Short mmCIF file of C-alpha atoms in Angstrom, two decimals:
data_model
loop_
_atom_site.label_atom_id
_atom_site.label_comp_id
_atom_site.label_asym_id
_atom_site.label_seq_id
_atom_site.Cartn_x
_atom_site.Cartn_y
_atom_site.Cartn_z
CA UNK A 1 0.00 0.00 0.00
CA UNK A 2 2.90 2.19 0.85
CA UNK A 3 4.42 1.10 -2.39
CA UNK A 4 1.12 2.40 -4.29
CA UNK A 5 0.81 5.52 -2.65
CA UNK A 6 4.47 6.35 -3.41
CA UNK A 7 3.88 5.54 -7.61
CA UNK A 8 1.06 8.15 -7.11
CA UNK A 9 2.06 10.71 -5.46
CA UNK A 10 5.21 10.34 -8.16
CA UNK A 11 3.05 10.48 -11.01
CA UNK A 12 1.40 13.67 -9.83
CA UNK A 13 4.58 15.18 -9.41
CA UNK A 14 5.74 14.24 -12.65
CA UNK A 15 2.25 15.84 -14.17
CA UNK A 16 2.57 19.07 -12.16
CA UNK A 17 6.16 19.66 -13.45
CA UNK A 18 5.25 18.83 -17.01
CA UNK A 19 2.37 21.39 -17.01
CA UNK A 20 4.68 23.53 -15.20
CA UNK A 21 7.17 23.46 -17.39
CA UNK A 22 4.46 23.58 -20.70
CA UNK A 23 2.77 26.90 -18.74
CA UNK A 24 6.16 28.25 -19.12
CA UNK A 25 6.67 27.77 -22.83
CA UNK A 26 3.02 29.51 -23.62
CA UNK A 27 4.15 32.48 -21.61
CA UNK A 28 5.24 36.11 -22.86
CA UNK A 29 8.45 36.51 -22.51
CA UNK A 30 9.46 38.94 -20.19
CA UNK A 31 11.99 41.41 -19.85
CA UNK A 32 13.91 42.38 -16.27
CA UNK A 33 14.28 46.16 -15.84
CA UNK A 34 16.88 47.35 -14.17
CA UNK A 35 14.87 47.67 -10.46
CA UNK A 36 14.28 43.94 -10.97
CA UNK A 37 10.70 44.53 -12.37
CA UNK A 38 9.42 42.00 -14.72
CA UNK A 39 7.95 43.64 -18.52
CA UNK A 40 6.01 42.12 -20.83
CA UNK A 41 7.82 42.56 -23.98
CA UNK A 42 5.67 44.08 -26.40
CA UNK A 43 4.90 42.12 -30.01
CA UNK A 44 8.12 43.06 -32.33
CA UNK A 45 6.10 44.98 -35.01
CA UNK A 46 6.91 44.14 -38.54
CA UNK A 47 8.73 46.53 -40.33
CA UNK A 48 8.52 47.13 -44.28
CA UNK A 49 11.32 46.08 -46.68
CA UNK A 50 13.81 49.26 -46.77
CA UNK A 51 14.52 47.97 -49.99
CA UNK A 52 10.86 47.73 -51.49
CA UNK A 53 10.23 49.99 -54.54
CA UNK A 54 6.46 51.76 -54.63
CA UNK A 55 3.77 49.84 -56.91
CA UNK A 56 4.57 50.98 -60.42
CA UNK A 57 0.66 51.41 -60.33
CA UNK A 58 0.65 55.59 -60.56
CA UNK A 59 -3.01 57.11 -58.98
CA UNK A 60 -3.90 60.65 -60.40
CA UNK A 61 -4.63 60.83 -56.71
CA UNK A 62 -4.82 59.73 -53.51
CA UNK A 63 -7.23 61.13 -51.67
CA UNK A 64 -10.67 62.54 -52.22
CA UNK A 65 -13.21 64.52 -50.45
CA UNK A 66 -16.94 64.31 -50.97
CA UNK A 67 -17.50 67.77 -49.30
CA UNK A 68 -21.15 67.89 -47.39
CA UNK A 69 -23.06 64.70 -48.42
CA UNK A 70 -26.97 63.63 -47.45
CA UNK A 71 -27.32 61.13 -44.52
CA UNK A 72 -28.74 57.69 -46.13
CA UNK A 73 -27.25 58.52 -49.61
CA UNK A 74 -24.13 56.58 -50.33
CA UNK A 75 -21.42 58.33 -52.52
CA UNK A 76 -18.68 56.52 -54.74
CA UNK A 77 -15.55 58.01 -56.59
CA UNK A 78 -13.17 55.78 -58.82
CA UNK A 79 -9.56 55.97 -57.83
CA UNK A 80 -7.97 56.24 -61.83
CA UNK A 81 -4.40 54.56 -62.33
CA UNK A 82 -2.19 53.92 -64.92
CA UNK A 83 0.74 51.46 -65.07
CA UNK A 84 3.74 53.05 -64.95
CA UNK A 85 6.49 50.23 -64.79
CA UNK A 86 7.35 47.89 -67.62
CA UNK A 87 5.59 44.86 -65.87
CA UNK A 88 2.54 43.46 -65.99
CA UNK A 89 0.60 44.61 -62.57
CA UNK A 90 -1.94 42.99 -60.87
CA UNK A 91 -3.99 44.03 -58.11
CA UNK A 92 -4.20 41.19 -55.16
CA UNK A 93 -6.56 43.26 -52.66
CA UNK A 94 -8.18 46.41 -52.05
CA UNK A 95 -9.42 46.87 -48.48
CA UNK A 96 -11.40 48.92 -46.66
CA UNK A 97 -10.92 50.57 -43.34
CA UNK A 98 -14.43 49.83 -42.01
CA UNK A 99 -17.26 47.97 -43.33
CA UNK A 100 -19.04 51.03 -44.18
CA UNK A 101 -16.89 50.94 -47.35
CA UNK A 102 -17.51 49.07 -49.99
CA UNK A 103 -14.84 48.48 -52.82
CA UNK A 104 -14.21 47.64 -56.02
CA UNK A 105 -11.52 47.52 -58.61
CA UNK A 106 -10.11 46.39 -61.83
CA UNK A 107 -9.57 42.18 -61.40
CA UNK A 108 -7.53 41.44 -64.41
CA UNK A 109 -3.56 42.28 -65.20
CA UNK A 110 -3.09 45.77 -66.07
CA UNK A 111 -0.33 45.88 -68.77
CA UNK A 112 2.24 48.80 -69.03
CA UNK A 113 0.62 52.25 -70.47
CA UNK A 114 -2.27 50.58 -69.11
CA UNK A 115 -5.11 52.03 -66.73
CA UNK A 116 -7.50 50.45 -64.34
CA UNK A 117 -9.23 51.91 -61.32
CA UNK A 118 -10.22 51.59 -57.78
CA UNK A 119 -13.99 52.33 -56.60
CA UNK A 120 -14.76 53.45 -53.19
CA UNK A 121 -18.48 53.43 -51.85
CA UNK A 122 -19.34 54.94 -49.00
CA UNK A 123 -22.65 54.40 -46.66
CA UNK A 124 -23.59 57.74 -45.47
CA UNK A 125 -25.65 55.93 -42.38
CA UNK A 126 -24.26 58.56 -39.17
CA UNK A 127 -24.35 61.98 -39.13
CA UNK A 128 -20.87 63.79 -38.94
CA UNK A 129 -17.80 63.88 -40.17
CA UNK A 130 -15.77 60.59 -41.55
CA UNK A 131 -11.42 60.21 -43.26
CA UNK A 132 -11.67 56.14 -44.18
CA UNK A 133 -8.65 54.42 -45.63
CA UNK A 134 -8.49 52.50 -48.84
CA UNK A 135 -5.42 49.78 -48.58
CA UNK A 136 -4.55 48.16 -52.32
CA UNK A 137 -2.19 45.26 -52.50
CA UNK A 138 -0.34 44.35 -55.72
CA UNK A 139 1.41 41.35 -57.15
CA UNK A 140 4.66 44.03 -57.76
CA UNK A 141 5.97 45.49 -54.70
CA UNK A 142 5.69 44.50 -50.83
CA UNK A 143 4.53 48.09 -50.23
CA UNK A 144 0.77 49.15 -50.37
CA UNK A 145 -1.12 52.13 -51.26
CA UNK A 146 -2.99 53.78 -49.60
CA UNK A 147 -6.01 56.14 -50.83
CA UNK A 148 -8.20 58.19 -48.57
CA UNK A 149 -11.93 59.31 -48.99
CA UNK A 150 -13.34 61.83 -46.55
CA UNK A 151 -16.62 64.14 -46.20
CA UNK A 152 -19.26 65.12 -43.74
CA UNK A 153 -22.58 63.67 -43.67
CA UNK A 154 -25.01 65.91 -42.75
CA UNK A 155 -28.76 64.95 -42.06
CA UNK A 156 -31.61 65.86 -44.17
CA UNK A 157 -33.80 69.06 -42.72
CA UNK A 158 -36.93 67.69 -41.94
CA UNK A 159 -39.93 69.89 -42.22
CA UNK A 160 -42.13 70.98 -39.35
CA UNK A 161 -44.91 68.98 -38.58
CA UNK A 162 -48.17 71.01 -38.57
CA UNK A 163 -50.21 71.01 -35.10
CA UNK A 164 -52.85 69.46 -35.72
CA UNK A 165 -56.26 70.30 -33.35
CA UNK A 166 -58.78 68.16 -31.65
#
C-alpha cells in the first residue's frame, strides 16, 4: 500500500512539473528592468522592406473629399491609375478601413501604359464627419497604397410637422 501511494504521489509530481514546465513555454516573454521589475515585452512589429520599390501602379490621386453629403445617400468616386512600370501589374486586394466601405476595382492584369481603377463606396448611415482608408495590394511590390476618402454627412432638414387640433 505504501508502495502504491508512493507511484502516485510520483506520477502527480511528474504531471505538475510537465504542465509547469508547458505553462512556461506559452508564456510572454518577459523582460527584467533594471529595479528587478518584470515587462512584458511588447509584439516586435513588422517593419517594411527598406529595400521595397512603390507599386509601379501611378493614382492621379490619392485622396478625395466628398464635401457635405446627405445622410442615407451613399457616394462613390473611382480611384484612376495607370501602369507606370514595364511589368505586368496585378492588383491582389483592395481593403477597406471599415465595413461602411464598400470596394471595387479592376480584377484582371493591367499591362504597361495601361489604366485600371479603384472604386470606393461609402454608406452615409451617421451623421458627422468621416477620413476612411483604402489599402490596395499588388502582385509588384511588398509596399501598399494607400487612398483616402473623406466628407461630412449631414442629415436631411426635416420639415415641421403642422399642429394638428382636436
Amino acid at each position: 500500500m505504501k508502495t502504491l501511494k508512493l507511484s502516485l504521489f510520483a506520477v502527480a509530481g511528474a504531471l505538475f512539473l510537465s504542465f509547469s514546465a508547458n505553462a512556461q513555454q506559452l508564456a510572454p516573454k518577459k523582460d527584467i528592468k533594471p529595479s528587478g521589475t518584470a515587462v512584458t515585452a511588447a509584439p516586435k512589429a513588422t517593419t517594411p522592406n527598406p529595400d521595397a520599390k512603390p507599386t509601379g501602379l501611378t493614382f492621379k490621386e490619392d485622396t478625395f473629399s466628398f464635401g457635405d453629403i446627405e445622410k442615407g445617400k451613399p457616394v462613390s468616386h473611382e480611384f484612376t491609375f495607370k501602369n507606370t512600370s514595364k511589368q505586368t501589374i496585378l492588383i491582389t486586394n483592395v481593403k477597406a478601413s471599415c465595413g461602411c466601405t464598400a470596394t471595387n476595382y479592376t480584377k484582371t492584369p493591367i499591362k504597361p501604359g495601361e489604366s485600371g481603377n479603384v472604386t470606393a463606396t461609402y454608406n452615409a448611415a451617421n451623421p458627422g464627419s468621416f477620413n476612411k482608408s483604402i489599402t490596395v495590394t499588388a502582385n509588384d511590390t511588398e509596399l501598399n497604397k494607400v487612398l483616402t476618402i473623406k466628407g461630412k454627412v449631414i442629415a436631411p432638414e426635416t420639415a415641421p410637422v403642422p399642429a394638428t387640433e382636436n
